């Protein structure tokens, strides 16, 4: 359920209008009139974006599926189900889906994700990736994995 909320929040942020916040000035100040600059639009026309397609199915067993597509090229879909239903603490909601939209700079943003007991696992070409591990450190990690753990001297902890 948390993953669904996070997804809807992410989609809301993605599709929300940009809000201009003026900085706070302490002391005596004079407010200046600013001319609003037009924001780049990923779609032509006004701000009324039609919903082209929307589908939602919720089943009694906890599984569901939803999807939508808007007139400005935003599309999203998700399907989910309850893993280990009736198993108490071993129950887990699993969801997988995807969405795509065009960023203001014209780049197509596509994201696929899986959300389950292992967390939210997104995949997309626009997501940052960690730098490669330097060869020397990789060799050291491989060596450390082969070394047995040190066993503390038990005699140190026994009182006589």
PDB file of C-alpha atoms in Angstrom:
ATOM      1  CA  UNK A   1       0.000   0.000   0.000  1.00  0.00           C
ATOM      2  CA  UNK A   2       2.920   2.322   0.774  1.00  0.00           C
ATOM      3  CA  UNK A   3       4.268   1.744  -2.721  1.00  0.00           C
ATOM      4  CA  UNK A   4       0.974   2.768  -4.294  1.00  0.00           C
ATOM      5  CA  UNK A   5       0.944   5.965  -2.267  1.00  0.00           C
ATOM      6  CA  UNK A   6       4.555   6.664  -3.256  1.00  0.00           C
ATOM      7  CA  UNK A   7       3.731   6.035  -6.912  1.00  0.00           C
ATOM      8  CA  UNK A   8       0.746   8.390  -6.882  1.00  0.00           C
ATOM      9  CA  UNK A   9       2.845  11.013  -5.101  1.00  0.00           C
ATOM     10  CA  UNK A  10       5.578  10.675  -7.744  1.00  0.00           C
ATOM     11  CA  UNK A  11       3.062  10.962 -10.568  1.00  0.00           C
ATOM     12  CA  UNK A  12       1.494  13.982  -8.863  1.00  0.00           C
ATOM     13  CA  UNK A  13       4.864  15.677  -8.593  1.00  0.00           C
ATOM     14  CA  UNK A  14       5.665  14.878 -12.196  1.00  0.00           C
ATOM     15  CA  UNK A  15       2.402  16.287 -13.533  1.00  0.00           C
ATOM     16  CA  UNK A  16       2.078  19.207 -11.120  1.00  0.00           C
ATOM     17  CA  UNK A  17       2.500  22.799 -12.204  1.00  0.00           C
ATOM     18  CA  UNK A  18       5.692  24.566 -11.234  1.00  0.00           C
ATOM     19  CA  UNK A  19       5.121  26.881  -8.282  1.00  0.00           C
ATOM     20  CA  UNK A  20       7.124  30.055  -8.032  1.00  0.00           C
ATOM     21  CA  UNK A  21       8.202  30.884  -4.483  1.00  0.00           C
ATOM     22  CA  UNK A  22       9.543  34.354  -3.738  1.00  0.00           C
ATOM     23  CA  UNK A  23      12.417  34.529  -1.266  1.00  0.00           C
ATOM     24  CA  UNK A  24      11.743  35.927   2.214  1.00  0.00           C
ATOM     25  CA  UNK A  25      13.544  39.147   3.045  1.00  0.00           C
ATOM     26  CA  UNK A  26      13.875  40.337   6.634  1.00  0.00           C
ATOM     27  CA  UNK A  27      13.696  43.972   7.628  1.00  0.00           C
ATOM     28  CA  UNK A  28      12.384  46.789   5.466  1.00  0.00           C
ATOM     29  CA  UNK A  29      11.892  45.747   1.872  1.00  0.00           C
ATOM     30  CA  UNK A  30       9.946  46.757  -1.175  1.00  0.00           C
ATOM     31  CA  UNK A  31       8.097  44.110  -3.147  1.00  0.00           C
ATOM     32  CA  UNK A  32       8.941  44.128  -6.831  1.00  0.00           C
ATOM     33  CA  UNK A  33       6.475  43.336  -9.564  1.00  0.00           C
ATOM     34  CA  UNK A  34       7.674  40.387 -11.640  1.00  0.00           C
ATOM     35  CA  UNK A  35       6.440  39.576 -15.102  1.00  0.00           C
ATOM     36  CA  UNK A  36       5.550  35.878 -15.275  1.00  0.00           C
ATOM     37  CA  UNK A  37       7.564  33.973 -17.838  1.00  0.00           C
ATOM     38  CA  UNK A  38       5.789  31.350 -19.934  1.00  0.00           C
ATOM     39  CA  UNK A  39       6.697  27.804 -18.945  1.00  0.00           C
ATOM     40  CA  UNK A  40       7.713  25.332 -21.654  1.00  0.00           C
ATOM     41  CA  UNK A  41       4.892  22.927 -22.406  1.00  0.00           C
ATOM     42  CA  UNK A  42       5.297  19.324 -23.474  1.00  0.00           C
ATOM     43  CA  UNK A  43       1.908  19.546 -25.192  1.00  0.00           C
ATOM     44  CA  UNK A  44       0.190  22.210 -27.265  1.00  0.00           C
ATOM     45  CA  UNK A  45      -2.872  24.102 -26.124  1.00  0.00           C
ATOM     46  CA  UNK A  46      -4.265  24.998 -22.747  1.00  0.00           C
ATOM     47  CA  UNK A  47      -3.853  23.396 -19.334  1.00  0.00           C
ATOM     48  CA  UNK A  48      -6.968  21.240 -19.691  1.00  0.00           C
ATOM     49  CA  UNK A  49      -5.468  17.859 -20.531  1.00  0.00           C
ATOM     50  CA  UNK A  50      -8.005  15.199 -21.479  1.00  0.00           C
ATOM     51  CA  UNK A  51      -7.936  11.659 -20.127  1.00  0.00           C
ATOM     52  CA  UNK A  52      -7.832   9.508 -23.253  1.00  0.00           C
ATOM     53  CA  UNK A  53      -8.097   6.139 -21.558  1.00  0.00           C
ATOM     54  CA  UNK A  54      -8.573   4.994 -17.964  1.00  0.00           C
ATOM     55  CA  UNK A  55      -9.135   1.511 -16.585  1.00  0.00           C
ATOM     56  CA  UNK A  56      -9.314   0.179 -13.038  1.00  0.00           C
ATOM     57  CA  UNK A  57     -10.026  -3.331 -11.764  1.00  0.00           C
ATOM     58  CA  UNK A  58     -10.016  -4.242  -8.061  1.00  0.00           C
ATOM     59  CA  UNK A  59     -10.573  -7.888  -7.130  1.00  0.00           C
ATOM     60  CA  UNK A  60     -11.746  -9.334  -3.785  1.00  0.00           C
ATOM     61  CA  UNK A  61      -8.523 -11.361  -3.452  1.00  0.00           C
ATOM     62  CA  UNK A  62      -6.461  -8.153  -3.178  1.00  0.00           C
ATOM     63  CA  UNK A  63      -5.225  -8.125  -6.757  1.00  0.00           C
ATOM     64  CA  UNK A  64      -5.778  -5.064  -8.899  1.00  0.00           C
ATOM     65  CA  UNK A  65      -4.871  -3.434 -12.181  1.00  0.00           C
ATOM     66  CA  UNK A  66      -5.121   0.171 -13.296  1.00  0.00           C
ATOM     67  CA  UNK A  67      -3.940   2.243 -16.222  1.00  0.00           C
ATOM     68  CA  UNK A  68      -4.466   5.652 -17.755  1.00  0.00           C
ATOM     69  CA  UNK A  69      -3.299   7.752 -20.670  1.00  0.00           C
ATOM     70  CA  UNK A  70      -3.616  11.515 -21.008  1.00  0.00           C
ATOM     71  CA  UNK A  71      -3.778  13.823 -23.985  1.00  0.00           C
ATOM     72  CA  UNK A  72      -0.311  15.220 -23.302  1.00  0.00           C
ATOM     73  CA  UNK A  73       1.440  11.855 -23.637  1.00  0.00           C
ATOM     74  CA  UNK A  74       1.553  10.776 -19.996  1.00  0.00           C
ATOM     75  CA  UNK A  75       0.714   7.106 -19.499  1.00  0.00           C
ATOM     76  CA  UNK A  76       0.924   4.822 -16.491  1.00  0.00           C
ATOM     77  CA  UNK A  77      -0.120   1.323 -15.551  1.00  0.00           C
ATOM     78  CA  UNK A  78       0.251  -0.964 -12.569  1.00  0.00           C
ATOM     79  CA  UNK A  79      -0.859  -4.406 -11.483  1.00  0.00           C
ATOM     80  CA  UNK A  80      -0.532  -5.876  -8.043  1.00  0.00           C
ATOM     81  CA  UNK A  81      -1.488  -8.768  -5.843  1.00  0.00           C
ATOM     82  CA  UNK A  82      -1.175  -9.973  -2.272  1.00  0.00           C
ATOM     83  CA  UNK A  83       1.650 -12.499  -1.780  1.00  0.00           C
ATOM     84  CA  UNK A  84       1.184 -15.277   0.790  1.00  0.00           C
ATOM     85  CA  UNK A  85      -2.434 -14.345   1.426  1.00  0.00           C
ATOM     86  CA  UNK A  86      -3.630 -15.500   4.840  1.00  0.00           C
ATOM     87  CA  UNK A  87      -0.069 -16.052   6.107  1.00  0.00           C
ATOM     88  CA  UNK A  88      -0.165 -13.269   8.704  1.00  0.00           C
ATOM     89  CA  UNK A  89       3.125 -11.425   8.919  1.00  0.00           C
ATOM     90  CA  UNK A  90       4.362 -13.157   5.750  1.00  0.00           C
ATOM     91  CA  UNK A  91       1.733 -11.395   3.631  1.00  0.00           C
ATOM     92  CA  UNK A  92       3.178  -8.784   1.314  1.00  0.00           C
ATOM     93  CA  UNK A  93       1.704  -6.548  -1.345  1.00  0.00           C
ATOM     94  CA  UNK A  94       3.493  -6.820  -4.671  1.00  0.00           C
ATOM     95  CA  UNK A  95       3.089  -4.285  -7.447  1.00  0.00           C
ATOM     96  CA  UNK A  96       4.768  -3.757 -10.761  1.00  0.00           C
ATOM     97  CA  UNK A  97       4.161  -1.095 -13.307  1.00  0.00           C
ATOM     98  CA  UNK A  98       5.502   1.591 -15.532  1.00  0.00           C
ATOM     99  CA  UNK A  99       4.911   5.166 -16.565  1.00  0.00           C
ATOM    100  CA  UNK A 100       6.235   7.545 -19.167  1.00  0.00           C
ATOM    101  CA  UNK A 101       6.013  11.233 -19.964  1.00  0.00           C
ATOM    102  CA  UNK A 102       7.911  13.897 -21.872  1.00  0.00           C
ATOM    103  CA  UNK A 103      10.054  16.165 -19.710  1.00  0.00           C
ATOM    104  CA  UNK A 104       9.994  19.938 -20.323  1.00  0.00           C
ATOM    105  CA  UNK A 105      13.350  19.630 -22.129  1.00  0.00           C
ATOM    106  CA  UNK A 106      11.797  17.149 -24.591  1.00  0.00           C
ATOM    107  CA  UNK A 107      13.416  14.008 -23.139  1.00  0.00           C
ATOM    108  CA  UNK A 108      11.152  10.950 -22.944  1.00  0.00           C
ATOM    109  CA  UNK A 109      11.181   9.666 -19.370  1.00  0.00           C
ATOM    110  CA  UNK A 110      10.274   5.984 -19.003  1.00  0.00           C
ATOM    111  CA  UNK A 111      10.291   4.148 -15.687  1.00  0.00           C
ATOM    112  CA  UNK A 112       9.511   0.516 -14.912  1.00  0.00           C
ATOM    113  CA  UNK A 113       9.300  -0.615 -11.306  1.00  0.00           C
ATOM    114  CA  UNK A 114       8.672  -3.495  -8.956  1.00  0.00           C
ATOM    115  CA  UNK A 115       7.542  -2.825  -5.408  1.00  0.00           C
ATOM    116  CA  UNK A 116       7.295  -5.690  -2.939  1.00  0.00           C
ATOM    117  CA  UNK A 117       8.700  -6.874   0.390  1.00  0.00           C
ATOM    118  CA  UNK A 118      12.172  -6.016  -0.951  1.00  0.00           C
ATOM    119  CA  UNK A 119      11.264  -2.349  -1.473  1.00  0.00           C
ATOM    120  CA  UNK A 120      10.747  -0.096  -4.476  1.00  0.00           C
ATOM    121  CA  UNK A 121      13.003  -1.121  -7.369  1.00  0.00           C
ATOM    122  CA  UNK A 122      12.855   1.374 -10.252  1.00  0.00           C
ATOM    123  CA  UNK A 123      14.560   0.988 -13.623  1.00  0.00           C
ATOM    124  CA  UNK A 124      14.970   3.708 -16.204  1.00  0.00           C
ATOM    125  CA  UNK A 125      17.627   5.146 -18.484  1.00  0.00           C
ATOM    126  CA  UNK A 126      17.325   8.552 -16.799  1.00  0.00           C
ATOM    127  CA  UNK A 127      18.139   7.241 -13.299  1.00  0.00           C
ATOM    128  CA  UNK A 128      21.669   7.798 -11.981  1.00  0.00           C
ATOM    129  CA  UNK A 129      23.957   4.799 -11.621  1.00  0.00           C
ATOM    130  CA  UNK A 130      26.834   4.351  -9.182  1.00  0.00           C
ATOM    131  CA  UNK A 131      30.374   4.706 -10.506  1.00  0.00           C
ATOM    132  CA  UNK A 132      32.320   1.475 -11.074  1.00  0.00           C
ATOM    133  CA  UNK A 133      34.302   0.070  -8.145  1.00  0.00           C
ATOM    134  CA  UNK A 134      38.059   0.608  -8.664  1.00  0.00           C
ATOM    135  CA  UNK A 135      39.926  -2.597  -9.545  1.00  0.00           C
ATOM    136  CA  UNK A 136      42.125  -2.498  -6.418  1.00  0.00           C
ATOM    137  CA  UNK A 137      39.126  -2.249  -4.113  1.00  0.00           C
ATOM    138  CA  UNK A 138      37.271  -4.986  -5.988  1.00  0.00           C
ATOM    139  CA  UNK A 139      40.280  -7.327  -5.548  1.00  0.00           C
ATOM    140  CA  UNK A 140      40.445  -6.494  -1.830  1.00  0.00           C
ATOM    141  CA  UNK A 141      36.735  -7.243  -1.404  1.00  0.00           C
ATOM    142  CA  UNK A 142      37.104 -10.566  -3.221  1.00  0.00           C
ATOM    143  CA  UNK A 143      40.069 -11.482  -0.994  1.00  0.00           C
ATOM    144  CA  UNK A 144      38.216 -10.545   2.203  1.00  0.00           C
ATOM    145  CA  UNK A 145      35.310 -12.745   1.153  1.00  0.00           C
ATOM    146  CA  UNK A 146      37.652 -15.774   1.131  1.00  0.00           C
ATOM    147  CA  UNK A 147      39.208 -15.111   4.567  1.00  0.00           C
ATOM    148  CA  UNK A 148      37.480 -16.936   7.444  1.00  0.00           C
ATOM    149  CA  UNK A 149      36.202 -14.662  10.227  1.00  0.00           C
ATOM    150  CA  UNK A 150      38.502 -14.208  13.201  1.00  0.00           C
ATOM    151  CA  UNK A 151      37.442 -16.158  16.295  1.00  0.00           C
ATOM    152  CA  UNK A 152      38.009 -14.183  19.498  1.00  0.00           C
ATOM    153  CA  UNK A 153      40.091 -15.809  22.216  1.00  0.00           C
ATOM    154  CA  UNK A 154      37.465 -17.161  24.598  1.00  0.00           C
ATOM    155  CA  UNK A 155      39.990 -17.303  27.461  1.00  0.00           C
ATOM    156  CA  UNK A 156      39.956 -13.507  27.659  1.00  0.00           C
ATOM    157  CA  UNK A 157      36.313 -13.535  28.719  1.00  0.00           C
ATOM    158  CA  UNK A 158      36.419 -16.293  31.362  1.00  0.00           C
ATOM    159  CA  UNK A 159      36.823 -15.212  34.984  1.00  0.00           C
ATOM    160  CA  UNK A 160      38.850 -17.415  37.264  1.00  0.00           C
TER     161      UNK A 160
END
